[in-house]
């Protein structure tokens, strides 16, 4: 952080659409960073996607190549092991284009924290289908809906929790104040585990993308709380913090 200002304020102004989930998640991350006294020892790396709309000029971090933020963050952590690192990525970035880097980071038990924003599409580029897209969901590349007899939406947190003995893995949602409070608890656990050197930590967050879903912000929140959770159950999948 370049200046001594309140951490959440450091992410303003942003350029998210009304009702987007990204802003809430970024704010929660920064509140936790501030509460842990890490404001001056924190790097927020970003993937490519709507996370680029964080117009931060105050928080240090790399704007990484598409899908490569886990790899860049791992390298930086090796050089600065006492610094807190969060890699903040979309589902298309972390689970499709960058899945190799994501799994490698977990497999290597890298002592970094990955926060993935799952809005079930490639948001920034106009709402294309991703591996996270729900069966039947209409996107710009699945105009008749994602085939219902095709592969199921991918569940990366479960895969990592079951395969790589991570320090902490959970799925949260921004659908209500209660769930946002849970998200904050998860981020606290992940950051505390990283600073204690316990290994890879990850939180996926279900988030609305009203613009590409063609829904009002209110309806988009409802969609997160109902349809998305049929495929993406909330909760903790690994915890050895
Ligand atoms: C190598 C490469 N491929 C494709 C793109 C185009 N691209 C930019 S953002 C983006 C979508 C990212 O989607 P996601 O990670 O889900 O983030 P969201 O915008 O939904 O939050 C894509 C495909 C690119 N910039 N670089
Ligand atoms: S396109 Fe979707 S993810 Fe991107 S800023 Fe708008 S609502 Fe958010
Ligand atoms: Mg996305």
PDB file of C-alpha atoms and ligand atoms in Angstrom:
ATOM      1  CA  UNK A   1       0.000   0.000   0.000  1.00  0.00           C
ATOM      2  CA  UNK A   2       1.442   3.278  -1.038  1.00  0.00           C
ATOM      3  CA  UNK A   3      -0.544   5.493   1.320  1.00  0.00           C
ATOM      4  CA  UNK A   4      -1.836   5.257   4.854  1.00  0.00           C
ATOM      5  CA  UNK A   5      -5.544   5.094   4.001  1.00  0.00           C
ATOM      6  CA  UNK A   6      -8.353   2.754   5.036  1.00  0.00           C
ATOM      7  CA  UNK A   7      -7.831  -0.479   3.133  1.00  0.00           C
ATOM      8  CA  UNK A   8     -11.333  -0.905   1.606  1.00  0.00           C
ATOM      9  CA  UNK A   9     -11.149   2.665   0.335  1.00  0.00           C
ATOM     10  CA  UNK A  10      -8.017   1.733  -1.558  1.00  0.00           C
ATOM     11  CA  UNK A  11     -10.096  -0.193  -4.090  1.00  0.00           C
ATOM     12  CA  UNK A  12     -12.180   2.800  -5.140  1.00  0.00           C
ATOM     13  CA  UNK A  13     -13.233   3.849  -7.667  1.00  0.00           C
ATOM     14  CA  UNK A  14     -14.174   0.604  -9.403  1.00  0.00           C
ATOM     15  CA  UNK A  15     -16.030   0.079 -12.677  1.00  0.00           C
ATOM     16  CA  UNK A  16     -18.283  -2.909 -12.023  1.00  0.00           C
ATOM     17  CA  UNK A  17     -21.843  -3.078 -13.358  1.00  0.00           C
ATOM     18  CA  UNK A  18     -24.658  -2.408 -10.862  1.00  0.00           C
ATOM     19  CA  UNK A  19     -25.359  -5.573  -8.861  1.00  0.00           C
ATOM     20  CA  UNK A  20     -22.052  -7.244  -9.707  1.00  0.00           C
ATOM     21  CA  UNK A  21     -20.597  -9.511  -7.024  1.00  0.00           C
ATOM     22  CA  UNK A  22     -16.972  -8.543  -7.553  1.00  0.00           C
ATOM     23  CA  UNK A  23     -17.048  -5.337  -5.509  1.00  0.00           C
ATOM     24  CA  UNK A  24     -18.405  -6.995  -2.366  1.00  0.00           C
ATOM     25  CA  UNK A  25     -15.771  -9.728  -2.495  1.00  0.00           C
ATOM     26  CA  UNK A  26     -12.908  -7.302  -3.025  1.00  0.00           C
ATOM     27  CA  UNK A  27     -14.117  -5.194  -0.146  1.00  0.00           C
ATOM     28  CA  UNK A  28     -14.270  -8.215   2.182  1.00  0.00           C
ATOM     29  CA  UNK A  29     -10.701  -9.164   1.251  1.00  0.00           C
ATOM     30  CA  UNK A  30      -9.457  -5.675   2.027  1.00  0.00           C
ATOM     31  CA  UNK A  31     -11.350  -5.507   5.331  1.00  0.00           C
ATOM     32  CA  UNK A  32      -9.646  -8.715   6.446  1.00  0.00           C
ATOM     33  CA  UNK A  33      -6.247  -7.473   5.310  1.00  0.00           C
ATOM     34  CA  UNK A  34      -6.751  -4.308   7.337  1.00  0.00           C
ATOM     35  CA  UNK A  35      -8.025  -6.179  10.403  1.00  0.00           C
ATOM     36  CA  UNK A  36      -4.908  -8.365  10.355  1.00  0.00           C
ATOM     37  CA  UNK A  37      -2.581  -5.367  10.204  1.00  0.00           C
ATOM     38  CA  UNK A  38      -1.294  -6.460   6.797  1.00  0.00           C
ATOM     39  CA  UNK A  39      -2.138  -3.288   4.909  1.00  0.00           C
ATOM     40  CA  UNK A  40       1.522  -2.512   4.253  1.00  0.00           C
ATOM     41  CA  UNK A  41       2.561  -6.106   3.626  1.00  0.00           C
ATOM     42  CA  UNK A  42       0.019  -7.279   1.068  1.00  0.00           C
ATOM     43  CA  UNK A  43       0.052  -8.046  -2.647  1.00  0.00           C
ATOM     44  CA  UNK A  44      -3.219  -8.473  -4.569  1.00  0.00           C
ATOM     45  CA  UNK A  45      -2.517 -10.137  -7.907  1.00  0.00           C
ATOM     46  CA  UNK A  46      -5.296 -10.284 -10.451  1.00  0.00           C
ATOM     47  CA  UNK A  47      -6.224 -12.477 -13.360  1.00  0.00           C
ATOM     48  CA  UNK A  48      -7.793 -11.214 -16.553  1.00  0.00           C
ATOM     49  CA  UNK A  49     -11.528 -10.645 -16.479  1.00  0.00           C
ATOM     50  CA  UNK A  50     -13.869  -8.259 -14.720  1.00  0.00           C
ATOM     51  CA  UNK A  51     -11.496  -8.275 -11.742  1.00  0.00           C
ATOM     52  CA  UNK A  52      -9.521  -5.836 -13.925  1.00  0.00           C
ATOM     53  CA  UNK A  53     -12.279  -3.336 -13.196  1.00  0.00           C
ATOM     54  CA  UNK A  54     -10.803  -2.836  -9.748  1.00  0.00           C
ATOM     55  CA  UNK A  55      -9.364   0.548 -10.511  1.00  0.00           C
ATOM     56  CA  UNK A  56      -7.013   0.369  -7.587  1.00  0.00           C
ATOM     57  CA  UNK A  57      -4.056   2.680  -7.555  1.00  0.00           C
ATOM     58  CA  UNK A  58      -3.226   2.080  -3.909  1.00  0.00           C
ATOM     59  CA  UNK A  59      -2.935  -1.700  -3.550  1.00  0.00           C
ATOM     60  CA  UNK A  60       0.255  -3.298  -4.813  1.00  0.00           C
ATOM     61  CA  UNK A  61      -0.197  -6.202  -7.191  1.00  0.00           C
ATOM     62  CA  UNK A  62       0.325  -7.573 -10.655  1.00  0.00           C
ATOM     63  CA  UNK A  63      -2.208  -7.615 -13.443  1.00  0.00           C
ATOM     64  CA  UNK A  64      -1.214 -11.104 -14.593  1.00  0.00           C
ATOM     65  CA  UNK A  65      -1.628 -12.770 -17.967  1.00  0.00           C
ATOM     66  CA  UNK A  66      -4.892 -14.618 -18.458  1.00  0.00           C
ATOM     67  CA  UNK A  67      -4.947 -17.724 -16.241  1.00  0.00           C
ATOM     68  CA  UNK A  68      -1.402 -17.300 -14.985  1.00  0.00           C
ATOM     69  CA  UNK A  69      -1.957 -15.475 -11.732  1.00  0.00           C
ATOM     70  CA  UNK A  70      -1.407 -18.561  -9.542  1.00  0.00           C
ATOM     71  CA  UNK A  71       1.968 -19.116 -11.223  1.00  0.00           C
ATOM     72  CA  UNK A  72       3.000 -15.463 -10.893  1.00  0.00           C
ATOM     73  CA  UNK A  73       1.843 -15.360  -7.285  1.00  0.00           C
ATOM     74  CA  UNK A  74       3.777 -18.522  -6.406  1.00  0.00           C
ATOM     75  CA  UNK A  75       6.949 -17.026  -7.828  1.00  0.00           C
ATOM     76  CA  UNK A  76       6.483 -13.777  -5.951  1.00  0.00           C
ATOM     77  CA  UNK A  77       5.749 -15.610  -2.700  1.00  0.00           C
ATOM     78  CA  UNK A  78       9.039 -17.484  -2.994  1.00  0.00           C
ATOM     79  CA  UNK A  79      10.830 -14.142  -3.149  1.00  0.00           C
ATOM     80  CA  UNK A  80       8.824 -12.565  -0.313  1.00  0.00           C
ATOM     81  CA  UNK A  81       7.695 -15.401   1.978  1.00  0.00           C
ATOM     82  CA  UNK A  82       6.627 -13.052   4.794  1.00  0.00           C
ATOM     83  CA  UNK A  83       4.312 -11.017   2.588  1.00  0.00           C
ATOM     84  CA  UNK A  84       0.619 -11.889   2.310  1.00  0.00           C
ATOM     85  CA  UNK A  85      -0.417 -12.799  -1.251  1.00  0.00           C
ATOM     86  CA  UNK A  86      -3.915 -13.127  -2.650  1.00  0.00           C
ATOM     87  CA  UNK A  87      -4.528 -14.129  -6.251  1.00  0.00           C
ATOM     88  CA  UNK A  88      -7.964 -12.878  -7.248  1.00  0.00           C
ATOM     89  CA  UNK A  89      -9.403 -14.491 -10.375  1.00  0.00           C
ATOM     90  CA  UNK A  90     -12.602 -15.257 -12.248  1.00  0.00           C
ATOM     91  CA  UNK A  91     -13.899 -18.766 -12.924  1.00  0.00           C
ATOM     92  CA  UNK A  92     -12.937 -18.594 -16.595  1.00  0.00           C
ATOM     93  CA  UNK A  93      -9.474 -17.414 -15.665  1.00  0.00           C
ATOM     94  CA  UNK A  94      -8.742 -19.822 -12.786  1.00  0.00           C
ATOM     95  CA  UNK A  95     -10.734 -22.884 -13.902  1.00  0.00           C
ATOM     96  CA  UNK A  96     -10.602 -22.893 -17.686  1.00  0.00           C
ATOM     97  CA  UNK A  97      -7.776 -20.898 -19.223  1.00  0.00           C
ATOM     98  CA  UNK A  98      -5.598 -21.199 -16.097  1.00  0.00           C
ATOM     99  CA  UNK A  99      -6.654 -24.559 -14.676  1.00  0.00           C
ATOM    100  CA  UNK A 100      -3.149 -25.968 -15.017  1.00  0.00           C
ATOM    101  CA  UNK A 101      -1.661 -23.154 -12.929  1.00  0.00           C
ATOM    102  CA  UNK A 102      -4.430 -23.436 -10.355  1.00  0.00           C
ATOM    103  CA  UNK A 103      -3.991 -27.178  -9.870  1.00  0.00           C
ATOM    104  CA  UNK A 104      -0.212 -26.878  -9.844  1.00  0.00           C
ATOM    105  CA  UNK A 105      -0.346 -24.303  -7.069  1.00  0.00           C
ATOM    106  CA  UNK A 106      -2.589 -26.536  -4.973  1.00  0.00           C
ATOM    107  CA  UNK A 107      -0.586 -29.677  -5.756  1.00  0.00           C
ATOM    108  CA  UNK A 108       2.646 -27.940  -4.729  1.00  0.00           C
ATOM    109  CA  UNK A 109       0.983 -26.767  -1.490  1.00  0.00           C
ATOM    110  CA  UNK A 110       1.994 -23.222  -2.340  1.00  0.00           C
ATOM    111  CA  UNK A 111       1.530 -20.930   0.596  1.00  0.00           C
ATOM    112  CA  UNK A 112      -0.779 -18.499  -1.208  1.00  0.00           C
ATOM    113  CA  UNK A 113      -4.495 -17.686  -1.120  1.00  0.00           C
ATOM    114  CA  UNK A 114      -6.648 -18.050  -4.230  1.00  0.00           C
ATOM    115  CA  UNK A 115     -10.031 -16.324  -4.344  1.00  0.00           C
ATOM    116  CA  UNK A 116     -12.115 -17.290  -7.362  1.00  0.00           C
ATOM    117  CA  UNK A 117     -15.236 -15.411  -8.364  1.00  0.00           C
ATOM    118  CA  UNK A 118     -17.636 -17.928  -9.905  1.00  0.00           C
ATOM    119  CA  UNK A 119     -20.281 -16.143 -11.973  1.00  0.00           C
ATOM    120  CA  UNK A 120     -20.738 -19.118 -14.308  1.00  0.00           C
ATOM    121  CA  UNK A 121     -19.491 -17.355 -17.425  1.00  0.00           C
ATOM    122  CA  UNK A 122     -16.677 -15.435 -19.070  1.00  0.00           C
ATOM    123  CA  UNK A 123     -18.090 -12.108 -17.939  1.00  0.00           C
ATOM    124  CA  UNK A 124     -15.738  -9.480 -19.266  1.00  0.00           C
ATOM    125  CA  UNK A 125     -15.806 -10.689 -22.864  1.00  0.00           C
ATOM    126  CA  UNK A 126     -19.591 -10.697 -23.155  1.00  0.00           C
ATOM    127  CA  UNK A 127     -20.806 -13.766 -21.294  1.00  0.00           C
ATOM    128  CA  UNK A 128     -19.483 -16.840 -23.080  1.00  0.00           C
ATOM    129  CA  UNK A 129     -20.053 -20.369 -21.748  1.00  0.00           C
ATOM    130  CA  UNK A 130     -17.442 -21.676 -19.308  1.00  0.00           C
ATOM    131  CA  UNK A 131     -16.959 -25.035 -17.570  1.00  0.00           C
ATOM    132  CA  UNK A 132     -18.840 -23.480 -14.664  1.00  0.00           C
ATOM    133  CA  UNK A 133     -21.927 -22.676 -16.764  1.00  0.00           C
ATOM    134  CA  UNK A 134     -25.088 -24.409 -15.514  1.00  0.00           C
ATOM    135  CA  UNK A 135     -26.922 -26.981 -17.668  1.00  0.00           C
ATOM    136  CA  UNK A 136     -29.564 -25.123 -19.642  1.00  0.00           C
ATOM    137  CA  UNK A 137     -27.950 -21.734 -19.032  1.00  0.00           C
ATOM    138  CA  UNK A 138     -28.135 -19.405 -22.013  1.00  0.00           C
ATOM    139  CA  UNK A 139     -24.884 -17.653 -22.842  1.00  0.00           C
ATOM    140  CA  UNK A 140     -23.611 -15.937 -25.967  1.00  0.00           C
ATOM    141  CA  UNK A 141     -21.982 -19.211 -27.065  1.00  0.00           C
ATOM    142  CA  UNK A 142     -24.847 -21.449 -25.906  1.00  0.00           C
ATOM    143  CA  UNK A 143     -27.862 -19.535 -27.254  1.00  0.00           C
ATOM    144  CA  UNK A 144     -30.119 -22.593 -26.820  1.00  0.00           C
ATOM    145  CA  UNK A 145     -28.780 -23.267 -23.334  1.00  0.00           C
ATOM    146  CA  UNK A 146     -25.813 -25.377 -22.245  1.00  0.00           C
ATOM    147  CA  UNK A 147     -26.669 -28.975 -23.162  1.00  0.00           C
ATOM    148  CA  UNK A 148     -28.335 -30.699 -20.244  1.00  0.00           C
ATOM    149  CA  UNK A 149     -26.946 -34.103 -21.246  1.00  0.00           C
ATOM    150  CA  UNK A 150     -23.342 -32.815 -21.427  1.00  0.00           C
ATOM    151  CA  UNK A 151     -20.635 -32.547 -18.749  1.00  0.00           C
ATOM    152  CA  UNK A 152     -21.714 -31.156 -15.387  1.00  0.00           C
ATOM    153  CA  UNK A 153     -20.392 -27.780 -14.156  1.00  0.00           C
ATOM    154  CA  UNK A 154     -16.882 -28.207 -12.832  1.00  0.00           C
ATOM    155  CA  UNK A 155     -16.326 -28.206  -9.058  1.00  0.00           C
ATOM    156  CA  UNK A 156     -12.697 -27.243  -8.561  1.00  0.00           C
ATOM    157  CA  UNK A 157     -12.782 -26.584  -4.782  1.00  0.00           C
ATOM    158  CA  UNK A 158     -14.053 -30.120  -4.176  1.00  0.00           C
ATOM    159  CA  UNK A 159     -11.414 -31.526  -6.534  1.00  0.00           C
ATOM    160  CA  UNK A 160      -8.600 -29.681  -4.780  1.00  0.00           C
ATOM    161  CA  UNK A 161      -9.899 -30.499  -1.296  1.00  0.00           C
ATOM    162  CA  UNK A 162     -10.150 -34.200  -2.140  1.00  0.00           C
ATOM    163  CA  UNK A 163      -6.821 -34.474  -3.939  1.00  0.00           C
ATOM    164  CA  UNK A 164      -4.148 -32.149  -2.620  1.00  0.00           C
ATOM    165  CA  UNK A 165      -4.445 -31.812   1.181  1.00  0.00           C
ATOM    166  CA  UNK A 166      -4.838 -28.004   1.107  1.00  0.00           C
ATOM    167  CA  UNK A 167      -4.836 -25.975   4.322  1.00  0.00           C
ATOM    168  CA  UNK A 168      -8.282 -24.500   3.711  1.00  0.00           C
ATOM    169  CA  UNK A 169     -10.875 -24.710   0.940  1.00  0.00           C
ATOM    170  CA  UNK A 170     -14.419 -23.381   1.006  1.00  0.00           C
ATOM    171  CA  UNK A 171     -17.222 -22.097  -1.169  1.00  0.00           C
ATOM    172  CA  UNK A 172     -19.084 -18.953  -0.172  1.00  0.00           C
ATOM    173  CA  UNK A 173     -21.683 -16.666  -1.711  1.00  0.00           C
ATOM    174  CA  UNK A 174     -22.570 -12.987  -1.676  1.00  0.00           C
ATOM    175  CA  UNK A 175     -26.310 -13.692  -1.787  1.00  0.00           C
ATOM    176  CA  UNK A 176     -27.103 -12.256   1.674  1.00  0.00           C
ATOM    177  CA  UNK A 177     -25.487 -10.412   4.588  1.00  0.00           C
ATOM    178  CA  UNK A 178     -25.279 -13.713   6.504  1.00  0.00           C
ATOM    179  CA  UNK A 179     -23.384 -15.388   3.668  1.00  0.00           C
ATOM    180  CA  UNK A 180     -21.121 -12.365   3.223  1.00  0.00           C
ATOM    181  CA  UNK A 181     -20.249 -12.631   6.922  1.00  0.00           C
ATOM    182  CA  UNK A 182     -19.392 -16.304   6.374  1.00  0.00           C
ATOM    183  CA  UNK A 183     -17.242 -15.327   3.414  1.00  0.00           C
ATOM    184  CA  UNK A 184     -15.382 -12.947   5.675  1.00  0.00           C
ATOM    185  CA  UNK A 185     -14.747 -15.691   8.249  1.00  0.00           C
ATOM    186  CA  UNK A 186     -13.384 -17.911   5.469  1.00  0.00           C
ATOM    187  CA  UNK A 187     -11.085 -15.169   4.197  1.00  0.00           C
ATOM    188  CA  UNK A 188      -9.832 -14.631   7.757  1.00  0.00           C
ATOM    189  CA  UNK A 189      -9.084 -18.346   8.089  1.00  0.00           C
ATOM    190  CA  UNK A 190      -7.294 -18.458   4.749  1.00  0.00           C
ATOM    191  CA  UNK A 191      -5.171 -15.382   5.421  1.00  0.00           C
ATOM    192  CA  UNK A 192      -4.314 -16.530   8.955  1.00  0.00           C
ATOM    193  CA  UNK A 193      -3.331 -19.965   7.611  1.00  0.00           C
ATOM    194  CA  UNK A 194      -1.137 -18.423   4.933  1.00  0.00           C
ATOM    195  CA  UNK A 195       0.621 -16.176   7.433  1.00  0.00           C
ATOM    196  CA  UNK A 196       1.188 -19.237   9.649  1.00  0.00           C
ATOM    197  CA  UNK A 197       2.777 -21.031   6.666  1.00  0.00           C
ATOM    198  CA  UNK A 198       0.192 -23.816   6.445  1.00  0.00           C
ATOM    199  CA  UNK A 199       0.001 -24.098   2.667  1.00  0.00           C
ATOM    200  CA  UNK A 200      -2.514 -23.588  -0.104  1.00  0.00           C
ATOM    201  CA  UNK A 201      -5.794 -21.876   0.729  1.00  0.00           C
ATOM    202  CA  UNK A 202      -8.718 -21.246  -1.569  1.00  0.00           C
ATOM    203  CA  UNK A 203     -12.193 -19.768  -1.495  1.00  0.00           C
ATOM    204  CA  UNK A 204     -14.623 -19.870  -4.395  1.00  0.00           C
ATOM    205  CA  UNK A 205     -17.339 -17.239  -4.198  1.00  0.00           C
ATOM    206  CA  UNK A 206     -20.651 -17.508  -6.057  1.00  0.00           C
ATOM    207  CA  UNK A 207     -21.375 -14.089  -7.476  1.00  0.00           C
ATOM    208  CA  UNK A 208     -24.028 -12.490  -9.662  1.00  0.00           C
ATOM    209  CA  UNK A 209     -23.306 -11.183 -13.147  1.00  0.00           C
ATOM    210  CA  UNK A 210     -26.641  -9.435 -13.867  1.00  0.00           C
ATOM    211  CA  UNK A 211     -25.392  -7.884 -17.102  1.00  0.00           C
ATOM    212  CA  UNK A 212     -24.561 -11.138 -18.877  1.00  0.00           C
ATOM    213  CA  UNK A 213     -27.325 -13.139 -17.250  1.00  0.00           C
ATOM    214  CA  UNK A 214     -29.899 -10.618 -18.512  1.00  0.00           C
ATOM    215  CA  UNK A 215     -31.363 -10.296 -15.021  1.00  0.00           C
ATOM    216  CA  UNK A 216     -31.998  -7.426 -12.645  1.00  0.00           C
ATOM    217  CA  UNK A 217     -29.601  -7.296  -9.678  1.00  0.00           C
ATOM    218  CA  UNK A 218     -32.394  -8.636  -7.434  1.00  0.00           C
ATOM    219  CA  UNK A 219     -33.213 -11.564  -9.745  1.00  0.00           C
ATOM    220  CA  UNK A 220     -29.508 -12.282 -10.199  1.00  0.00           C
ATOM    221  CA  UNK A 221     -29.070 -12.648  -6.427  1.00  0.00           C
ATOM    222  CA  UNK A 222     -32.033 -15.029  -6.372  1.00  0.00           C
ATOM    223  CA  UNK A 223     -30.412 -17.067  -9.152  1.00  0.00           C
ATOM    224  CA  UNK A 224     -27.230 -17.387  -7.091  1.00  0.00           C
ATOM    225  CA  UNK A 225     -29.162 -18.510  -4.018  1.00  0.00           C
ATOM    226  CA  UNK A 226     -31.272 -21.084  -5.863  1.00  0.00           C
ATOM    227  CA  UNK A 227     -30.108 -22.370  -9.262  1.00  0.00           C
ATOM    228  CA  UNK A 228     -26.368 -21.972  -8.741  1.00  0.00           C
ATOM    229  CA  UNK A 229     -26.370 -23.729  -5.403  1.00  0.00           C
ATOM    230  CA  UNK A 230     -27.871 -26.869  -6.895  1.00  0.00           C
ATOM    231  CA  UNK A 231     -24.471 -27.381  -8.512  1.00  0.00           C
ATOM    232  CA  UNK A 232     -22.255 -25.457  -6.127  1.00  0.00           C
ATOM    233  CA  UNK A 233     -22.973 -26.304  -2.482  1.00  0.00           C
ATOM    234  CA  UNK A 234     -21.685 -23.814   0.054  1.00  0.00           C
ATOM    235  CA  UNK A 235     -19.416 -24.808   2.925  1.00  0.00           C
ATOM    236  CA  UNK A 236     -15.942 -25.850   3.976  1.00  0.00           C
ATOM    237  CA  UNK A 237     -14.321 -28.735   2.077  1.00  0.00           C
ATOM    238  CA  UNK A 238     -10.915 -28.801   3.742  1.00  0.00           C
ATOM    239  CA  UNK A 239      -9.670 -27.281   6.962  1.00  0.00           C
ATOM    240  CA  UNK A 240      -6.444 -28.075   8.727  1.00  0.00           C
ATOM    241  CA  UNK A 241      -5.878 -24.510   9.935  1.00  0.00           C
TER     242      UNK A 241
HETATM  243  C1  LIG B   1      -4.969 -15.648 -23.533  1.00  0.00           C
HETATM  244  C2  LIG B   1      -6.284 -14.885 -23.556  1.00  0.00           C
HETATM  245  N1  LIG B   1      -7.404 -15.499 -23.972  1.00  0.00           N
HETATM  246  C3  LIG B   1      -8.573 -14.845 -23.952  1.00  0.00           C
HETATM  247  C4  LIG B   1      -8.632 -13.547 -23.517  1.00  0.00           C
HETATM  248  C5  LIG B   1      -9.961 -12.832 -23.526  1.00  0.00           C
HETATM  249  N2  LIG B   1     -10.549 -12.687 -22.204  1.00  0.00           N
HETATM  250  C6  LIG B   1     -10.362 -11.575 -21.465  1.00  0.00           C
HETATM  251  S1  LIG B   1     -11.290 -11.530 -20.064  1.00  0.00           S
HETATM  252  C7  LIG B   1     -11.956 -13.046 -20.435  1.00  0.00           C
HETATM  253  C8  LIG B   1     -13.037 -13.622 -19.573  1.00  0.00           C
HETATM  254  C9  LIG B   1     -12.652 -13.867 -18.155  1.00  0.00           C
HETATM  255  O1  LIG B   1     -13.717 -14.517 -17.511  1.00  0.00           O
HETATM  256  P1  LIG B   1     -13.650 -14.853 -15.982  1.00  0.00           P
HETATM  257  O2  LIG B   1     -12.284 -15.269 -15.607  1.00  0.00           O
HETATM  258  O3  LIG B   1     -14.725 -15.798 -15.656  1.00  0.00           O
HETATM  259  O4  LIG B   1     -13.883 -13.450 -15.288  1.00  0.00           O
HETATM  260  P2  LIG B   1     -15.219 -12.572 -15.178  1.00  0.00           P
HETATM  261  O5  LIG B   1     -15.062 -11.498 -16.195  1.00  0.00           O
HETATM  262  O6  LIG B   1     -16.390 -13.463 -15.458  1.00  0.00           O
HETATM  263  O7  LIG B   1     -15.218 -12.071 -13.783  1.00  0.00           O
HETATM  264  C10 LIG B   1     -11.446 -13.553 -21.633  1.00  0.00           C
HETATM  265  C11 LIG B   1     -11.833 -14.850 -22.257  1.00  0.00           C
HETATM  266  C12 LIG B   1      -7.434 -12.923 -23.104  1.00  0.00           C
HETATM  267  N3  LIG B   1      -7.421 -11.676 -22.614  1.00  0.00           N
HETATM  268  N4  LIG B   1      -6.262 -13.610 -23.118  1.00  0.00           N
HETATM  269  S1  LIG B   2     -20.032  -8.116 -16.792  1.00  0.00           S
HETATM  270 FE1  LIG B   2     -20.730  -9.298 -15.026  1.00  0.00          FE
HETATM  271  S2  LIG B   2     -18.867  -9.802 -13.824  1.00  0.00           S
HETATM  272 FE2  LIG B   2     -18.367  -8.134 -15.263  1.00  0.00          FE
HETATM  273  S3  LIG B   2     -18.644  -6.215 -14.079  1.00  0.00           S
HETATM  274 FE3  LIG B   2     -20.568  -6.620 -15.202  1.00  0.00          FE
HETATM  275  S4  LIG B   2     -21.850  -7.794 -13.754  1.00  0.00           S
HETATM  276 FE4  LIG B   2     -19.706  -7.871 -13.001  1.00  0.00          FE
HETATM  277 MG1  LIG B   3     -16.578 -15.457 -14.739  1.00  0.00          MG
END
